[in-house]
């Protein structure tokens, strides 16, 4: 028995905020705005895991009105979703994702992000794909005002 899940996320970019993607802090003149640490990729992967088992979305588990999650490390959210997946008898087969950001170039950071997400997900690094794109000068991402991530996960019921 397999289940597939999809998640996406977008955050505004502003000066004076940290840019954290896939649990990795990246040097940048602008960072992502959000209640937690605004880690767009980790949020998309968390939503994909919750979505695969129809368990709602990240906001229903970690409200942005809750002071506990202010500036929270989003890897905590991912770990919680991974635990729910395990409790329901599923294993993660693989994660595929795309991050869209105008700058800086993310390619040099991808191995580090994949290692972080793999560790939090309890799978091998080869099971985590992260692709980096730009917005080609179009839309909010292309204009440098936002960062977006999308993720797909596959879960398999343990026999
Ligand atoms: Zn988010």
PDB file of C-alpha atoms and ligand atoms in Angstrom:
ATOM      1  CA  UNK A   1       0.000   0.000   0.000  1.00  0.00           C
ATOM      2  CA  UNK A   2       1.400   3.351  -1.085  1.00  0.00           C
ATOM      3  CA  UNK A   3       0.297   6.891  -0.326  1.00  0.00           C
ATOM      4  CA  UNK A   4       1.462  10.029  -2.127  1.00  0.00           C
ATOM      5  CA  UNK A   5       1.567  13.513  -0.627  1.00  0.00           C
ATOM      6  CA  UNK A   6       2.044  17.011  -1.997  1.00  0.00           C
ATOM      7  CA  UNK A   7       2.924  20.265  -0.239  1.00  0.00           C
ATOM      8  CA  UNK A   8       3.764  23.786  -1.268  1.00  0.00           C
ATOM      9  CA  UNK A   9       4.629  26.981   0.540  1.00  0.00           C
ATOM     10  CA  UNK A  10       5.577  30.591  -0.100  1.00  0.00           C
ATOM     11  CA  UNK A  11       7.130  33.236   2.158  1.00  0.00           C
ATOM     12  CA  UNK A  12       7.745  36.919   1.692  1.00  0.00           C
ATOM     13  CA  UNK A  13      11.398  38.067   1.643  1.00  0.00           C
ATOM     14  CA  UNK A  14      12.516  41.084   3.646  1.00  0.00           C
ATOM     15  CA  UNK A  15      15.754  42.616   4.873  1.00  0.00           C
ATOM     16  CA  UNK A  16      16.614  41.839   8.492  1.00  0.00           C
ATOM     17  CA  UNK A  17      15.303  38.258   8.486  1.00  0.00           C
ATOM     18  CA  UNK A  18      17.304  35.038   8.361  1.00  0.00           C
ATOM     19  CA  UNK A  19      17.144  32.873   5.254  1.00  0.00           C
ATOM     20  CA  UNK A  20      16.771  29.265   6.408  1.00  0.00           C
ATOM     21  CA  UNK A  21      16.039  26.610   3.797  1.00  0.00           C
ATOM     22  CA  UNK A  22      15.910  22.899   4.521  1.00  0.00           C
ATOM     23  CA  UNK A  23      17.321  23.573   7.989  1.00  0.00           C
ATOM     24  CA  UNK A  24      20.371  25.352   6.548  1.00  0.00           C
ATOM     25  CA  UNK A  25      21.036  29.050   7.243  1.00  0.00           C
ATOM     26  CA  UNK A  26      22.149  30.817   4.080  1.00  0.00           C
ATOM     27  CA  UNK A  27      24.003  34.118   3.840  1.00  0.00           C
ATOM     28  CA  UNK A  28      21.653  36.579   2.142  1.00  0.00           C
ATOM     29  CA  UNK A  29      20.711  40.275   2.214  1.00  0.00           C
ATOM     30  CA  UNK A  30      17.050  39.261   2.631  1.00  0.00           C
ATOM     31  CA  UNK A  31      15.370  36.517   4.628  1.00  0.00           C
ATOM     32  CA  UNK A  32      11.981  34.848   4.808  1.00  0.00           C
ATOM     33  CA  UNK A  33       9.177  36.366   6.876  1.00  0.00           C
ATOM     34  CA  UNK A  34       7.046  34.058   9.006  1.00  0.00           C
ATOM     35  CA  UNK A  35       5.895  33.192  12.515  1.00  0.00           C
ATOM     36  CA  UNK A  36       8.388  30.336  12.832  1.00  0.00           C
ATOM     37  CA  UNK A  37      11.854  30.371  11.253  1.00  0.00           C
ATOM     38  CA  UNK A  38       9.994  30.553   7.887  1.00  0.00           C
ATOM     39  CA  UNK A  39      11.829  27.552   6.398  1.00  0.00           C
ATOM     40  CA  UNK A  40       9.821  27.248   3.194  1.00  0.00           C
ATOM     41  CA  UNK A  41      11.255  23.897   2.075  1.00  0.00           C
ATOM     42  CA  UNK A  42      10.817  22.182   5.428  1.00  0.00           C
ATOM     43  CA  UNK A  43       7.230  23.486   5.540  1.00  0.00           C
ATOM     44  CA  UNK A  44       6.458  22.084   2.072  1.00  0.00           C
ATOM     45  CA  UNK A  45       7.923  18.673   2.951  1.00  0.00           C
ATOM     46  CA  UNK A  46       6.010  18.620   6.264  1.00  0.00           C
ATOM     47  CA  UNK A  47       2.766  19.434   4.435  1.00  0.00           C
ATOM     48  CA  UNK A  48       3.462  16.689   1.889  1.00  0.00           C
ATOM     49  CA  UNK A  49       3.926  14.110   4.678  1.00  0.00           C
ATOM     50  CA  UNK A  50       0.737  15.222   6.454  1.00  0.00           C
ATOM     51  CA  UNK A  51      -1.085  15.309   3.120  1.00  0.00           C
ATOM     52  CA  UNK A  52      -0.074  11.754   2.227  1.00  0.00           C
ATOM     53  CA  UNK A  53      -1.998  10.471   5.242  1.00  0.00           C
ATOM     54  CA  UNK A  54      -4.783  13.100   5.081  1.00  0.00           C
ATOM     55  CA  UNK A  55      -3.718  14.498   8.463  1.00  0.00           C
ATOM     56  CA  UNK A  56      -4.427  18.143   7.704  1.00  0.00           C
ATOM     57  CA  UNK A  57      -1.724  20.726   7.144  1.00  0.00           C
ATOM     58  CA  UNK A  58       1.133  22.269   9.066  1.00  0.00           C
ATOM     59  CA  UNK A  59      -1.072  25.148  10.272  1.00  0.00           C
ATOM     60  CA  UNK A  60      -3.549  22.745  11.883  1.00  0.00           C
ATOM     61  CA  UNK A  61      -0.744  21.099  13.873  1.00  0.00           C
ATOM     62  CA  UNK A  62       1.360  24.199  14.593  1.00  0.00           C
ATOM     63  CA  UNK A  63      -0.802  27.341  14.683  1.00  0.00           C
ATOM     64  CA  UNK A  64       0.868  30.613  13.722  1.00  0.00           C
ATOM     65  CA  UNK A  65      -1.122  32.154  16.606  1.00  0.00           C
ATOM     66  CA  UNK A  66       0.728  29.951  19.108  1.00  0.00           C
ATOM     67  CA  UNK A  67       3.605  31.739  20.867  1.00  0.00           C
ATOM     68  CA  UNK A  68       5.376  28.382  21.319  1.00  0.00           C
ATOM     69  CA  UNK A  69       6.139  28.321  17.593  1.00  0.00           C
ATOM     70  CA  UNK A  70       7.425  31.886  17.305  1.00  0.00           C
ATOM     71  CA  UNK A  71      10.824  31.683  15.548  1.00  0.00           C
ATOM     72  CA  UNK A  72      10.616  27.881  16.002  1.00  0.00           C
ATOM     73  CA  UNK A  73      13.054  25.571  14.238  1.00  0.00           C
ATOM     74  CA  UNK A  74      10.855  24.096  11.484  1.00  0.00           C
ATOM     75  CA  UNK A  75      12.778  20.820  11.615  1.00  0.00           C
ATOM     76  CA  UNK A  76      10.704  20.268  14.801  1.00  0.00           C
ATOM     77  CA  UNK A  77       7.537  20.371  12.646  1.00  0.00           C
ATOM     78  CA  UNK A  78       9.021  17.927  10.156  1.00  0.00           C
ATOM     79  CA  UNK A  79      10.088  15.552  12.928  1.00  0.00           C
ATOM     80  CA  UNK A  80       6.521  15.603  14.281  1.00  0.00           C
ATOM     81  CA  UNK A  81       5.076  14.717  10.858  1.00  0.00           C
ATOM     82  CA  UNK A  82       7.663  11.930  10.455  1.00  0.00           C
ATOM     83  CA  UNK A  83       6.581  10.535  13.823  1.00  0.00           C
ATOM     84  CA  UNK A  84       2.904  10.559  12.771  1.00  0.00           C
ATOM     85  CA  UNK A  85       3.839   8.718   9.565  1.00  0.00           C
ATOM     86  CA  UNK A  86       5.701   6.082  11.563  1.00  0.00           C
ATOM     87  CA  UNK A  87       2.904   5.711  14.126  1.00  0.00           C
ATOM     88  CA  UNK A  88       0.484   4.917  11.312  1.00  0.00           C
ATOM     89  CA  UNK A  89       2.751   2.139  10.083  1.00  0.00           C
ATOM     90  CA  UNK A  90       4.257   3.900   7.068  1.00  0.00           C
ATOM     91  CA  UNK A  91       7.828   4.473   5.909  1.00  0.00           C
ATOM     92  CA  UNK A  92       8.994   7.294   3.667  1.00  0.00           C
ATOM     93  CA  UNK A  93      10.190   5.959   0.301  1.00  0.00           C
ATOM     94  CA  UNK A  94      11.439   9.250  -1.138  1.00  0.00           C
ATOM     95  CA  UNK A  95      11.014  13.026  -1.156  1.00  0.00           C
ATOM     96  CA  UNK A  96      11.229  15.196  -4.267  1.00  0.00           C
ATOM     97  CA  UNK A  97      11.161  18.966  -4.028  1.00  0.00           C
ATOM     98  CA  UNK A  98      11.829  22.255  -5.792  1.00  0.00           C
ATOM     99  CA  UNK A  99      12.809  25.578  -4.239  1.00  0.00           C
ATOM    100  CA  UNK A 100      12.298  28.729  -6.295  1.00  0.00           C
ATOM    101  CA  UNK A 101      14.384  31.757  -5.353  1.00  0.00           C
ATOM    102  CA  UNK A 102      15.919  34.524  -7.437  1.00  0.00           C
ATOM    103  CA  UNK A 103      19.115  34.815  -5.373  1.00  0.00           C
ATOM    104  CA  UNK A 104      21.443  33.684  -3.938  1.00  0.00           C
ATOM    105  CA  UNK A 105      22.085  30.562  -6.000  1.00  0.00           C
ATOM    106  CA  UNK A 106      21.115  27.553  -3.930  1.00  0.00           C
ATOM    107  CA  UNK A 107      22.955  24.768  -5.722  1.00  0.00           C
ATOM    108  CA  UNK A 108      26.037  24.866  -3.413  1.00  0.00           C
ATOM    109  CA  UNK A 109      23.788  24.342  -0.381  1.00  0.00           C
ATOM    110  CA  UNK A 110      21.720  21.447  -1.736  1.00  0.00           C
ATOM    111  CA  UNK A 111      23.865  18.592  -0.322  1.00  0.00           C
ATOM    112  CA  UNK A 112      23.683  20.142   3.163  1.00  0.00           C
ATOM    113  CA  UNK A 113      19.909  20.659   2.922  1.00  0.00           C
ATOM    114  CA  UNK A 114      19.377  17.114   1.663  1.00  0.00           C
ATOM    115  CA  UNK A 115      21.455  15.750   4.561  1.00  0.00           C
ATOM    116  CA  UNK A 116      19.364  17.723   7.081  1.00  0.00           C
ATOM    117  CA  UNK A 117      16.040  16.643   5.599  1.00  0.00           C
ATOM    118  CA  UNK A 118      17.177  13.024   5.261  1.00  0.00           C
ATOM    119  CA  UNK A 119      18.280  12.922   8.905  1.00  0.00           C
ATOM    120  CA  UNK A 120      14.996  14.445  10.112  1.00  0.00           C
ATOM    121  CA  UNK A 121      13.015  12.046   7.899  1.00  0.00           C
ATOM    122  CA  UNK A 122      14.958   8.948   8.895  1.00  0.00           C
ATOM    123  CA  UNK A 123      15.832   8.045   5.295  1.00  0.00           C
ATOM    124  CA  UNK A 124      19.042   7.865   3.297  1.00  0.00           C
ATOM    125  CA  UNK A 125      20.302  11.022   1.616  1.00  0.00           C
ATOM    126  CA  UNK A 126      19.731   9.388  -1.784  1.00  0.00           C
ATOM    127  CA  UNK A 127      16.009   9.433  -1.008  1.00  0.00           C
ATOM    128  CA  UNK A 128      15.887  13.230  -0.880  1.00  0.00           C
ATOM    129  CA  UNK A 129      15.850  15.314  -4.055  1.00  0.00           C
ATOM    130  CA  UNK A 130      16.046  19.115  -3.930  1.00  0.00           C
ATOM    131  CA  UNK A 131      15.980  21.110  -7.140  1.00  0.00           C
ATOM    132  CA  UNK A 132      16.703  24.832  -7.304  1.00  0.00           C
ATOM    133  CA  UNK A 133      15.037  27.183  -9.758  1.00  0.00           C
ATOM    134  CA  UNK A 134      14.631  30.921 -10.214  1.00  0.00           C
ATOM    135  CA  UNK A 135      11.464  32.789 -11.135  1.00  0.00           C
ATOM    136  CA  UNK A 136      12.998  33.923 -14.459  1.00  0.00           C
ATOM    137  CA  UNK A 137      12.275  37.538 -13.502  1.00  0.00           C
ATOM    138  CA  UNK A 138       8.532  36.797 -13.452  1.00  0.00           C
ATOM    139  CA  UNK A 139       6.022  36.801 -10.559  1.00  0.00           C
ATOM    140  CA  UNK A 140       6.846  37.534  -6.893  1.00  0.00           C
ATOM    141  CA  UNK A 141       9.701  35.008  -6.840  1.00  0.00           C
ATOM    142  CA  UNK A 142      11.193  36.433 -10.019  1.00  0.00           C
ATOM    143  CA  UNK A 143      10.974  39.957  -8.612  1.00  0.00           C
ATOM    144  CA  UNK A 144      12.922  38.821  -5.532  1.00  0.00           C
ATOM    145  CA  UNK A 145       9.987  39.422  -3.173  1.00  0.00           C
ATOM    146  CA  UNK A 146       9.249  35.789  -2.278  1.00  0.00           C
ATOM    147  CA  UNK A 147      10.609  32.270  -1.940  1.00  0.00           C
ATOM    148  CA  UNK A 148       8.516  29.240  -2.892  1.00  0.00           C
ATOM    149  CA  UNK A 149       8.895  25.491  -2.360  1.00  0.00           C
ATOM    150  CA  UNK A 150       6.995  22.434  -3.550  1.00  0.00           C
ATOM    151  CA  UNK A 151       7.419  18.858  -2.396  1.00  0.00           C
ATOM    152  CA  UNK A 152       6.091  15.406  -3.196  1.00  0.00           C
ATOM    153  CA  UNK A 153       6.558  12.375  -0.940  1.00  0.00           C
ATOM    154  CA  UNK A 154       5.831   8.687  -1.338  1.00  0.00           C
ATOM    155  CA  UNK A 155       4.978   6.535   1.673  1.00  0.00           C
ATOM    156  CA  UNK A 156       4.876   2.764   1.835  1.00  0.00           C
ATOM    157  CA  UNK A 157       2.953   0.713   4.426  1.00  0.00           C
ATOM    158  CA  UNK A 158       5.360  -1.451   6.414  1.00  0.00           C
ATOM    159  CA  UNK A 159       4.498  -5.134   6.096  1.00  0.00           C
TER     160      UNK A 159
HETATM  161 ZN1  LIG B   1       5.852  28.275   5.567  1.00  0.00          ZN
END
